[in-house]
mmCIF file of C-alpha atoms in Angstrom:
data_model
loop_
_atom_site.group_PDB
_atom_site.id
_atom_site.type_symbol
_atom_site.label_atom_id
_atom_site.label_comp_id
_atom_site.label_asym_id
_atom_site.label_seq_id
_atom_site.Cartn_x
_atom_site.Cartn_y
_atom_site.Cartn_z
ATOM 1 C CA MET S 313 0.009 -0.005 0.008
ATOM 2 C CA PHE S 314 1.333 3.431 -0.958
ATOM 3 C CA ARG S 315 1.669 5.907 1.862
ATOM 4 C CA GLU S 316 2.048 9.556 0.968
ATOM 5 C CA THR S 317 4.739 11.034 3.208
ATOM 6 C CA PRO S 318 6.298 14.480 3.151
ATOM 7 C CA GLN S 319 9.573 12.745 2.311
ATOM 8 C CA ASP S 320 10.305 9.023 2.063
ATOM 9 C CA SER S 321 12.380 8.970 5.258
ATOM 10 C CA TYR S 322 9.621 10.322 7.453
ATOM 11 C CA PHE S 323 7.467 8.269 9.772
ATOM 12 C CA PHE S 324 4.299 10.359 9.496
ATOM 13 C CA THR S 325 2.174 10.455 6.376
ATOM 14 C CA GLN S 326 1.276 13.824 4.890
ATOM 15 C CA THR S 327 -2.160 13.563 6.521
ATOM 16 C CA GLU S 328 -0.608 12.826 9.925
ATOM 17 C CA HIS S 329 1.847 15.663 9.374
ATOM 18 C CA ASN S 330 -1.081 18.039 8.799
ATOM 19 C CA ILE S 331 -2.900 16.810 11.932
ATOM 20 C CA LEU S 332 0.267 17.336 14.011
ATOM 21 C CA LYS S 333 0.796 20.745 12.478
ATOM 22 C CA ALA S 334 -2.713 21.847 13.396
ATOM 23 C CA LEU S 335 -2.376 20.366 16.871
ATOM 24 C CA CYS S 336 0.949 22.148 17.443
ATOM 25 C CA ALA S 337 -0.529 25.438 16.272
ATOM 26 C CA TYR S 338 -3.186 25.276 18.980
ATOM 27 C CA MET S 339 -0.997 23.786 21.681
ATOM 28 C CA VAL S 340 1.854 26.309 21.382
ATOM 29 C CA GLY S 341 -0.188 29.222 20.105
ATOM 30 C CA THR S 342 1.524 29.986 16.798
ATOM 31 C CA SER S 343 0.413 30.060 13.213
ATOM 32 C CA ASN S 344 3.831 30.347 11.556
ATOM 33 C CA ASP S 345 3.845 27.579 8.943
ATOM 34 C CA ALA S 346 7.587 27.341 8.688
ATOM 35 C CA GLU S 347 8.002 26.941 12.468
ATOM 36 C CA LEU S 348 5.241 24.394 12.577
ATOM 37 C CA ASP S 349 6.744 22.359 9.766
ATOM 38 C CA ILE S 350 10.112 22.337 11.564
ATOM 39 C CA SER S 351 8.354 21.285 14.770
ATOM 40 C CA VAL S 352 6.605 18.375 13.055
ATOM 41 C CA ILE S 353 9.910 17.253 11.474
ATOM 42 C CA THR S 354 11.499 17.277 14.941
ATOM 43 C CA ILE S 355 8.575 15.289 16.349
ATOM 44 C CA ASP S 356 8.928 12.851 13.448
ATOM 45 C CA ALA S 357 12.585 12.289 14.201
ATOM 46 C CA PHE S 358 11.803 11.702 17.868
ATOM 47 C CA VAL S 359 8.961 9.285 17.183
ATOM 48 C CA GLN S 360 11.097 7.215 14.796
ATOM 49 C CA GLN S 361 13.349 6.377 17.781
ATOM 50 C CA LEU S 362 10.504 4.975 19.832
ATOM 51 C CA SER S 363 9.505 1.306 19.954
ATOM 52 C CA LYS S 364 7.134 0.067 17.279
ATOM 53 C CA PRO S 365 4.163 -0.468 19.670
ATOM 54 C CA LEU S 366 4.498 3.110 20.942
ATOM 55 C CA ARG S 367 4.754 4.487 17.397
ATOM 56 C CA THR S 368 1.607 2.551 16.492
ATOM 57 C CA ARG S 369 -0.229 3.999 19.480
ATOM 58 C CA ILE S 370 0.844 7.542 18.593
ATOM 59 C CA ARG S 371 -0.364 7.060 15.030
ATOM 60 C CA PHE S 372 -3.703 5.614 16.213
ATOM 61 C CA GLY S 373 -4.089 8.454 18.732
ATOM 62 C CA LEU S 374 -3.550 11.069 16.038
ATOM 63 C CA HIS S 375 -6.251 9.537 13.880
ATOM 64 C CA LEU S 376 -8.622 9.204 16.810
ATOM 65 C CA PHE S 377 -8.039 12.848 17.641
ATOM 66 C CA GLN S 378 -8.615 13.809 13.998
ATOM 67 C CA TRP S 379 -11.915 11.891 13.642
ATOM 68 C CA GLY S 380 -13.287 12.593 17.121
ATOM 69 C CA PRO S 381 -15.250 15.865 16.749
ATOM 70 C CA PRO S 382 -18.523 14.210 15.568
ATOM 71 C CA LEU S 383 -18.429 11.942 18.649
ATOM 72 C CA PHE S 384 -17.196 14.411 21.259
ATOM 73 C CA ILE S 385 -18.493 17.864 20.250
ATOM 74 C CA ARG S 386 -21.149 16.860 17.742
ATOM 75 C CA LYS S 387 -19.502 18.621 14.785
ATOM 76 C CA LEU S 388 -19.495 16.771 11.480
ATOM 77 C CA ARG S 389 -15.957 17.838 10.701
ATOM 78 C CA LEU S 390 -12.468 16.558 11.200
ATOM 79 C CA PHE S 391 -10.264 18.258 13.782
ATOM 80 C CA THR S 392 -8.218 19.960 11.077
ATOM 81 C CA GLN S 393 -11.433 21.391 9.578
ATOM 82 C CA LEU S 394 -12.844 22.897 12.782
ATOM 83 C CA ASP S 395 -13.070 26.656 13.144
ATOM 84 C CA PRO S 396 -10.722 27.976 15.859
ATOM 85 C CA ARG S 397 -13.399 28.304 18.559
ATOM 86 C CA ASP S 398 -14.627 24.733 18.109
ATOM 87 C CA ALA S 399 -11.035 23.447 17.911
ATOM 88 C CA VAL S 400 -10.189 25.008 21.238
ATOM 89 C CA ARG S 401 -13.379 23.629 22.762
ATOM 90 C CA TYR S 402 -12.535 20.188 21.373
ATOM 91 C CA ILE S 403 -9.008 20.199 22.714
ATOM 92 C CA GLU S 404 -10.189 21.417 26.134
ATOM 93 C CA GLY S 405 -12.719 18.605 26.177
ATOM 94 C CA TRP S 406 -9.843 16.103 25.823
ATOM 95 C CA ALA S 407 -7.839 17.826 28.503
ATOM 96 C CA ARG S 408 -10.722 17.857 31.005
ATOM 97 C CA SER S 409 -12.372 14.577 30.092
ATOM 98 C CA ARG S 410 -13.648 12.253 32.848
ATOM 99 C CA ARG S 411 -12.157 9.400 30.843
ATOM 100 C CA ARG S 412 -8.566 8.824 31.759
ATOM 101 C CA ILE S 413 -7.639 7.452 28.336
ATOM 102 C CA ARG S 414 -8.667 10.742 26.655
ATOM 103 C CA ARG S 415 -6.721 12.812 29.211
ATOM 104 C CA GLN S 416 -3.671 10.565 28.658
ATOM 105 C CA LEU S 417 -3.859 10.890 24.897
ATOM 106 C CA PHE S 418 -4.244 14.664 25.225
ATOM 107 C CA ARG S 419 -1.166 14.876 27.445
ATOM 108 C CA GLY S 420 0.878 12.695 25.110
ATOM 109 C CA LEU S 421 -0.036 14.779 22.091
ATOM 110 C CA ARG S 422 0.519 18.011 24.050
ATOM 111 C CA ASP S 423 3.915 16.797 25.193
ATOM 112 C CA ILE S 424 5.170 15.862 21.740
ATOM 113 C CA ALA S 425 3.823 19.210 20.405
ATOM 114 C CA PHE S 426 5.824 21.078 23.016
ATOM 115 C CA LEU S 427 8.875 18.871 22.484
ATOM 116 C CA GLY S 428 8.829 19.623 18.738
ATOM 117 C CA TYR S 429 8.268 23.332 19.157
ATOM 118 C CA TYR S 430 10.535 24.155 21.964
ATOM 119 C CA SER S 431 13.410 21.827 21.068
ATOM 120 C CA ASP S 432 13.930 23.956 17.954
ATOM 121 C CA ARG S 433 14.066 27.114 20.098
ATOM 122 C CA GLN S 434 17.100 25.709 21.936
ATOM 123 C CA LYS S 435 19.242 25.651 18.807
#
């Protein structure tokens, strides 16, 4: 099966790259495309070093986050298609969820977003 990736050596597909980019934009509060692309490339390099089961969980979590708005905020859109107000409400719903698994996924995605963004600021 062909997987469209930003470059052949990357772990994330172009779709996953776009999800991460949108997530990073909300988590770190920036809309600079160049900074976000660099952040996602940094995240990609980090994720490639993880064990296969953990990489699989991260990939699954990204797609769950992308497809969750109809279920969690009753919007018939993907996360990357939400308007900013709904996106913030959706992210906050994950952060404050009564379900531990949702809070854990939120924290994991938030942590890799910060890792990607702020590790580039150290250089």
